PDB file of C-alpha atoms in Angstrom:
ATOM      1  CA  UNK A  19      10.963-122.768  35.476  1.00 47.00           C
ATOM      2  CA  UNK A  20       7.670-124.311  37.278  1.00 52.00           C
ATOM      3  CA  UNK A  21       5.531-122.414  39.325  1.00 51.00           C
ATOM      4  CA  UNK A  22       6.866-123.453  42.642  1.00 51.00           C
ATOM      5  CA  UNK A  23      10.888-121.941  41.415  1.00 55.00           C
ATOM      6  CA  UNK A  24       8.592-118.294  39.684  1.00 51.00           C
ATOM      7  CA  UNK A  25       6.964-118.281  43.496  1.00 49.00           C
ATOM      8  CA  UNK A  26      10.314-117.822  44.771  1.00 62.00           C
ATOM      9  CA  UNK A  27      10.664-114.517  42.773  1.00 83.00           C
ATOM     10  CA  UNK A  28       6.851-113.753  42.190  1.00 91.00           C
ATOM     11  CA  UNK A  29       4.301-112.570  44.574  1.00 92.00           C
ATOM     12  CA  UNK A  30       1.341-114.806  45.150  1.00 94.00           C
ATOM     13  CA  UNK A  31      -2.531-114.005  44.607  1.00 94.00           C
ATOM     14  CA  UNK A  32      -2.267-114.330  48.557  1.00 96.00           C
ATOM     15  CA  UNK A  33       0.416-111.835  48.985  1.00 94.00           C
ATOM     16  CA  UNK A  34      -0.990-109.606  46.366  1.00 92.00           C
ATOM     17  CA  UNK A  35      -4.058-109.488  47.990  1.00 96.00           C
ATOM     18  CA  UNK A  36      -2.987-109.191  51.768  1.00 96.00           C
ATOM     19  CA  UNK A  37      -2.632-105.600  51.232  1.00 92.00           C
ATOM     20  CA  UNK A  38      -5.807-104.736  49.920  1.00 93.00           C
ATOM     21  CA  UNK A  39      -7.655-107.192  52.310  1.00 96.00           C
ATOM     22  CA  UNK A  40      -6.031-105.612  55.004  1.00 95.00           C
ATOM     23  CA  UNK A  41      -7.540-102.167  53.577  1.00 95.00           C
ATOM     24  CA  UNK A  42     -10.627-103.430  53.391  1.00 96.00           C
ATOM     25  CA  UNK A  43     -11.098-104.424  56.948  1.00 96.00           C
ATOM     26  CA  UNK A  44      -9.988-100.587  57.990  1.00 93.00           C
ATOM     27  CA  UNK A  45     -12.418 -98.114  59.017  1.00 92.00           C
ATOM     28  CA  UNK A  46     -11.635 -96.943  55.219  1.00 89.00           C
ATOM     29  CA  UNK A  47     -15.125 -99.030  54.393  1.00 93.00           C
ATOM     30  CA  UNK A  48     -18.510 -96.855  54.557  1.00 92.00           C
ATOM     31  CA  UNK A  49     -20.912 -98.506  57.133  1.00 92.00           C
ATOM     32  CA  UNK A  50     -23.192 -98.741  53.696  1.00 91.00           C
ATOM     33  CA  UNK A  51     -20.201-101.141  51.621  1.00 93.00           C
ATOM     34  CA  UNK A  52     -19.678-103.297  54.805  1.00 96.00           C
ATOM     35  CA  UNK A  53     -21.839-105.910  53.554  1.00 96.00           C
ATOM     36  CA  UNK A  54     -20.792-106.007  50.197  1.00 96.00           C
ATOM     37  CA  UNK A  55     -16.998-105.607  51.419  1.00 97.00           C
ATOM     38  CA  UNK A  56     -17.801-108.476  54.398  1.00 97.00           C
ATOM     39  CA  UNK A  57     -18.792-110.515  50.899  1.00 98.00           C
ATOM     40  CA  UNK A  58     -15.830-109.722  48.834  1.00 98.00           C
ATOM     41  CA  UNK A  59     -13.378-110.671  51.880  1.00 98.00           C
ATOM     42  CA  UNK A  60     -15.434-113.917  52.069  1.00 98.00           C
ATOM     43  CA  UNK A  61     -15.019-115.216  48.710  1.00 98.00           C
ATOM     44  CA  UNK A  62     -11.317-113.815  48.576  1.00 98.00           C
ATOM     45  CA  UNK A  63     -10.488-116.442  51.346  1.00 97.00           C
ATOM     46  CA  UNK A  64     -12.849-118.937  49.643  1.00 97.00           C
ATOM     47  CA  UNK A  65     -11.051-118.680  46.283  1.00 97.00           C
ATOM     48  CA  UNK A  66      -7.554-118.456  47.499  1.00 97.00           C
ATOM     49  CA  UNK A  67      -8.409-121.825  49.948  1.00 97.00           C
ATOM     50  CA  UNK A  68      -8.920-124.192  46.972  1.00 92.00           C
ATOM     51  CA  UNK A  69      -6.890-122.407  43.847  1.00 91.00           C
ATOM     52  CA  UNK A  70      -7.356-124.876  40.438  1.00 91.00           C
ATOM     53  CA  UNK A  71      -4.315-123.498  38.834  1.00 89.00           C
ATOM     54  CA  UNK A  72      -0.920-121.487  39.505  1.00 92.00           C
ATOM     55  CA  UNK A  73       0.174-119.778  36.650  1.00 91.00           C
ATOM     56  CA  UNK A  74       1.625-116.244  35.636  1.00 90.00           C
ATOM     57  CA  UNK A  75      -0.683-113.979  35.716  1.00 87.00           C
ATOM     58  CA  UNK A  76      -0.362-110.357  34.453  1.00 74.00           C
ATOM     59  CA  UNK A  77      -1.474-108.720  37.172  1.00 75.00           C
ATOM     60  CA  UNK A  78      -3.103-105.602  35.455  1.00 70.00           C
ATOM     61  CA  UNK A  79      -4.708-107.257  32.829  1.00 67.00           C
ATOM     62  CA  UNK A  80      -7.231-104.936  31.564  1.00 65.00           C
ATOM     63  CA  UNK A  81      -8.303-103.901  27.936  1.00 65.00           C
ATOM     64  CA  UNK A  82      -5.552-101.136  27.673  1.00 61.00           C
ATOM     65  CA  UNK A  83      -2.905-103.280  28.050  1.00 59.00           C
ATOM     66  CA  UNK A  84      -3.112-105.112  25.431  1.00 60.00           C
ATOM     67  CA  UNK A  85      -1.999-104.024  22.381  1.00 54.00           C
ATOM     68  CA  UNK A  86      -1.516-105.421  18.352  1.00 59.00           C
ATOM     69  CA  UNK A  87       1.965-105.877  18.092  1.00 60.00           C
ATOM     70  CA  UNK A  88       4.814-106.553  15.095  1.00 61.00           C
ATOM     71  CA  UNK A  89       2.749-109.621  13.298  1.00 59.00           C
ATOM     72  CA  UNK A  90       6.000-111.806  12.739  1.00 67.00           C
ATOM     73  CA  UNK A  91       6.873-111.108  16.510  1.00 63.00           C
ATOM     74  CA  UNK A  92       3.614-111.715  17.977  1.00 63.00           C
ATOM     75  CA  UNK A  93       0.213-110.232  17.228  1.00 63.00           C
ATOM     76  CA  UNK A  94      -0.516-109.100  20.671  1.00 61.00           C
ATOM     77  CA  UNK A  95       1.543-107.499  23.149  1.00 56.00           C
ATOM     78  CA  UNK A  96       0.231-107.176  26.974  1.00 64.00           C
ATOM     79  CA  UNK A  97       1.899-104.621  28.275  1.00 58.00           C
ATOM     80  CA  UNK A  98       2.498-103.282  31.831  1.00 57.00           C
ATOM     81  CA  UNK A  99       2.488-106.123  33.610  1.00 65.00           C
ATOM     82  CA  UNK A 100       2.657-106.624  37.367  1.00 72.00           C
ATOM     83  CA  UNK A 101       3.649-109.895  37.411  1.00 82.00           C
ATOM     84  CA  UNK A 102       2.068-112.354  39.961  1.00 90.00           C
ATOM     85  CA  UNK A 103       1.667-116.202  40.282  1.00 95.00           C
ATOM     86  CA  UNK A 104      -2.750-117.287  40.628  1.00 95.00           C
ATOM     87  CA  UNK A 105      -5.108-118.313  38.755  1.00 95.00           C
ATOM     88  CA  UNK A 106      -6.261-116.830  35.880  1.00 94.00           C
ATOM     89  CA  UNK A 107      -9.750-115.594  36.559  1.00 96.00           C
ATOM     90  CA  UNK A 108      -8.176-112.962  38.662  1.00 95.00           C
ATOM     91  CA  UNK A 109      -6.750-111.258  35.730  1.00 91.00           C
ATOM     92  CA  UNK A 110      -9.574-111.850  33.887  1.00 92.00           C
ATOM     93  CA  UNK A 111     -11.999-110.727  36.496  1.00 94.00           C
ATOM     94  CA  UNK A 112     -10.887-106.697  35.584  1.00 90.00           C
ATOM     95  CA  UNK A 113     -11.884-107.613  32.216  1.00 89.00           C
ATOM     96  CA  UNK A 114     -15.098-107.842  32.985  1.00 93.00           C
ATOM     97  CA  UNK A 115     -15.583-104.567  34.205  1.00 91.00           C
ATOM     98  CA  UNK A 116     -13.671-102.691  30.948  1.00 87.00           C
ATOM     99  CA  UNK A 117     -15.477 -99.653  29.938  1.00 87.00           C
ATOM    100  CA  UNK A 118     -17.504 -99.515  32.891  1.00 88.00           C
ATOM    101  CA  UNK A 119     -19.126 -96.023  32.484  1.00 85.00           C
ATOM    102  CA  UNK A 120     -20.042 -97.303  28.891  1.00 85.00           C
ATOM    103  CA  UNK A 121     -21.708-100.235  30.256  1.00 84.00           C
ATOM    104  CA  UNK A 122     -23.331 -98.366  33.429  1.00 82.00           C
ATOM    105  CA  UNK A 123     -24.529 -95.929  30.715  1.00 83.00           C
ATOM    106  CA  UNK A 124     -26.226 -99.198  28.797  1.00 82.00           C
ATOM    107  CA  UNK A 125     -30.503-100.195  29.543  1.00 84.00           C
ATOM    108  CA  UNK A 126     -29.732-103.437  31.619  1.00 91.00           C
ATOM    109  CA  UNK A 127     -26.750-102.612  33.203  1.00 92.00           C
ATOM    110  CA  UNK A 128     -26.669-105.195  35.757  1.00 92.00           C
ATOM    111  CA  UNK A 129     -28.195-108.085  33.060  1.00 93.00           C
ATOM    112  CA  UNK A 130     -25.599-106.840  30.730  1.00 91.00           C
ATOM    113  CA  UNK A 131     -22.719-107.176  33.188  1.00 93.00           C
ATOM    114  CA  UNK A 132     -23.877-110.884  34.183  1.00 93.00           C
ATOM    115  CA  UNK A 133     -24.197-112.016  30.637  1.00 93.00           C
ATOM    116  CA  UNK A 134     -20.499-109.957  29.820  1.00 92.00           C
ATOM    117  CA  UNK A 135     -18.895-112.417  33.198  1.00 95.00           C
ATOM    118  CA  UNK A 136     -20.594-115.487  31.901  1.00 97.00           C
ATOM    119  CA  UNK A 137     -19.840-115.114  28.290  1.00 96.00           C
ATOM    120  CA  UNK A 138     -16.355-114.701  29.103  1.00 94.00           C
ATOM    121  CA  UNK A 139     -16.358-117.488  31.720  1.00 97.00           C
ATOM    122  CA  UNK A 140     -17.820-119.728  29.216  1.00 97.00           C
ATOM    123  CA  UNK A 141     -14.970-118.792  26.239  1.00 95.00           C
ATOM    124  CA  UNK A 142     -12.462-119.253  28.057  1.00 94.00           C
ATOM    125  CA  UNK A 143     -13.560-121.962  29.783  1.00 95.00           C
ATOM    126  CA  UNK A 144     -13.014-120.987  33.268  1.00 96.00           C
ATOM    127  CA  UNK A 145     -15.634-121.573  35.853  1.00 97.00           C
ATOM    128  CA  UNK A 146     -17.990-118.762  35.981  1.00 97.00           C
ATOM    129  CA  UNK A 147     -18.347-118.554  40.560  1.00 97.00           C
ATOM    130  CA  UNK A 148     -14.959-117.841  40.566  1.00 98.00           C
ATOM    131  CA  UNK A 149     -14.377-114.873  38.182  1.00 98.00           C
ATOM    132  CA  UNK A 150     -17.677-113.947  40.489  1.00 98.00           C
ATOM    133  CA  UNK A 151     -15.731-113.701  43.286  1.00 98.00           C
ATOM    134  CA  UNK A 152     -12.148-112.669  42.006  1.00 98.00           C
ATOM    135  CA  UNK A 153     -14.520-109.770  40.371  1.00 97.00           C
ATOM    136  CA  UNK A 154     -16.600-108.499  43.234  1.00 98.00           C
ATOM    137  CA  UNK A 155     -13.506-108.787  45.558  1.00 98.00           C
ATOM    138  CA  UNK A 156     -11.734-106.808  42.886  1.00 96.00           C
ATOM    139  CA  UNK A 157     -14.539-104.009  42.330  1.00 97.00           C
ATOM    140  CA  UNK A 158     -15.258-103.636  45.594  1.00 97.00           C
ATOM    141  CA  UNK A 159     -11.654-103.231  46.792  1.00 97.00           C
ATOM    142  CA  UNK A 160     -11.287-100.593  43.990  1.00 96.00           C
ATOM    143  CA  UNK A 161     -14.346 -98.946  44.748  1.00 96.00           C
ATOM    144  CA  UNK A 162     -13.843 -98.397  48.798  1.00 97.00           C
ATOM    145  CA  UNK A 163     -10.015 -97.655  47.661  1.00 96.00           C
ATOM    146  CA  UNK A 164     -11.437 -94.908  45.351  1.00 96.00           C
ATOM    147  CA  UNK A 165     -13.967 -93.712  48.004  1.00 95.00           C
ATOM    148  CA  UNK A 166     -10.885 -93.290  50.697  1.00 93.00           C
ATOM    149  CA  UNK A 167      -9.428 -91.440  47.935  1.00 93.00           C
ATOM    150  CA  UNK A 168     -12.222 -88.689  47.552  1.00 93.00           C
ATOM    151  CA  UNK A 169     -13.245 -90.218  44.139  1.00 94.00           C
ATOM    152  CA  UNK A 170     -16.709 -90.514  45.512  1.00 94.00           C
ATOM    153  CA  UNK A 171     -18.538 -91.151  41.889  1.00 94.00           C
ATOM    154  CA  UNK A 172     -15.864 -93.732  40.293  1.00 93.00           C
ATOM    155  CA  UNK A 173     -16.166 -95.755  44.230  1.00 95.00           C
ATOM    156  CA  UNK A 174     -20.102 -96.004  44.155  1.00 95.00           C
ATOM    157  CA  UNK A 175     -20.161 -96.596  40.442  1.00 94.00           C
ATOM    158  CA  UNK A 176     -18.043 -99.506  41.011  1.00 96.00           C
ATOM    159  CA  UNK A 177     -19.825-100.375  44.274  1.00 96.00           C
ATOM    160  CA  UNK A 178     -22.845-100.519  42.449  1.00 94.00           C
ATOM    161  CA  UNK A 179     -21.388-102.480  39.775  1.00 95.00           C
ATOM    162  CA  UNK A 180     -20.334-105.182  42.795  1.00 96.00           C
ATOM    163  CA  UNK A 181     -23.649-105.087  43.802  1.00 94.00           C
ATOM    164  CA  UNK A 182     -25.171-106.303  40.464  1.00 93.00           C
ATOM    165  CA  UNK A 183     -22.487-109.772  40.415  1.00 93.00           C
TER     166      UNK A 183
END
């Protein structure tokens, strides 16, 4: 099947994001993450305005859900997917945030977390502004959606993580 028959049946990066763009533009957003939420919404519309690719994307691609597998079958198994068609630096965007307290806990956080984006950008040769912007938008809409949810520490951790991109 191409990608225009899976976007039939699949969800979009668009329509997967409507939701949480929608969110974001609520009164749920602190007065102190407007800017970096005003941002976020920017580049969202940015990126999804001039996609390079349309593939199938995981849709919770993070380093939990991928696991070694049956080595005649397949090495690696991603599990618990939540299947959407995009491009890839949107899955790959939540990998650069993995084991955030670890890397918040880290001298040179914010350096750290630059080099971690580029490094993988560079790897897996994807261009390095956009998984910038798929992983702001995505830390920041995480962060304001675990602020609404009285997770005040895990929302300004990852705030603060958006803030170093």
């Amino acid at each position: 099947a191409d990608a225009a028959e899976a976007g039939a049946v699949l969800p979009t990066l668009a329509a997967h994001t409507a939701a949480s763009s929608a969110f974001l533009k609520s009164s749920a957003t602190p007065a102190e993450a407007r800017p970096l939420r005003d941002e976020a919404l920017e580049l969202r519309e940015a990126l999804l305005a001039d996609p390079p690719e349309q593939v199938l994307l995981h849709g919770d691609f993070r380093q939990g859900a991928v696991l070694a597998a049956d080595a005649e079958r397949a090495p690696w198994l991603a599990a618990g997917p939540d299947p959407l068609l995009g491009e890839r630096t949107y899955d790959l965007a939540r990998l650069v945030r993995d084991r955030l307290h670890d890397l918040l806990a880290s001298a040179g956080a914010a350096s750290a977390t630059r080099r971690r984006m580029h490094k993988l950008a560079d790897s897996l040769e994807v261009d390095r502004e956009r998984l910038r912007g798929w992983t702001l938008y995505r830390a920041v809409e995480s962060g304001v959606r675990h602020l609404s949810g009285g997770s005040r520490e895990d929302g300004e951790l990852l705030l603060e993580f958006a803030g170093w991109l």
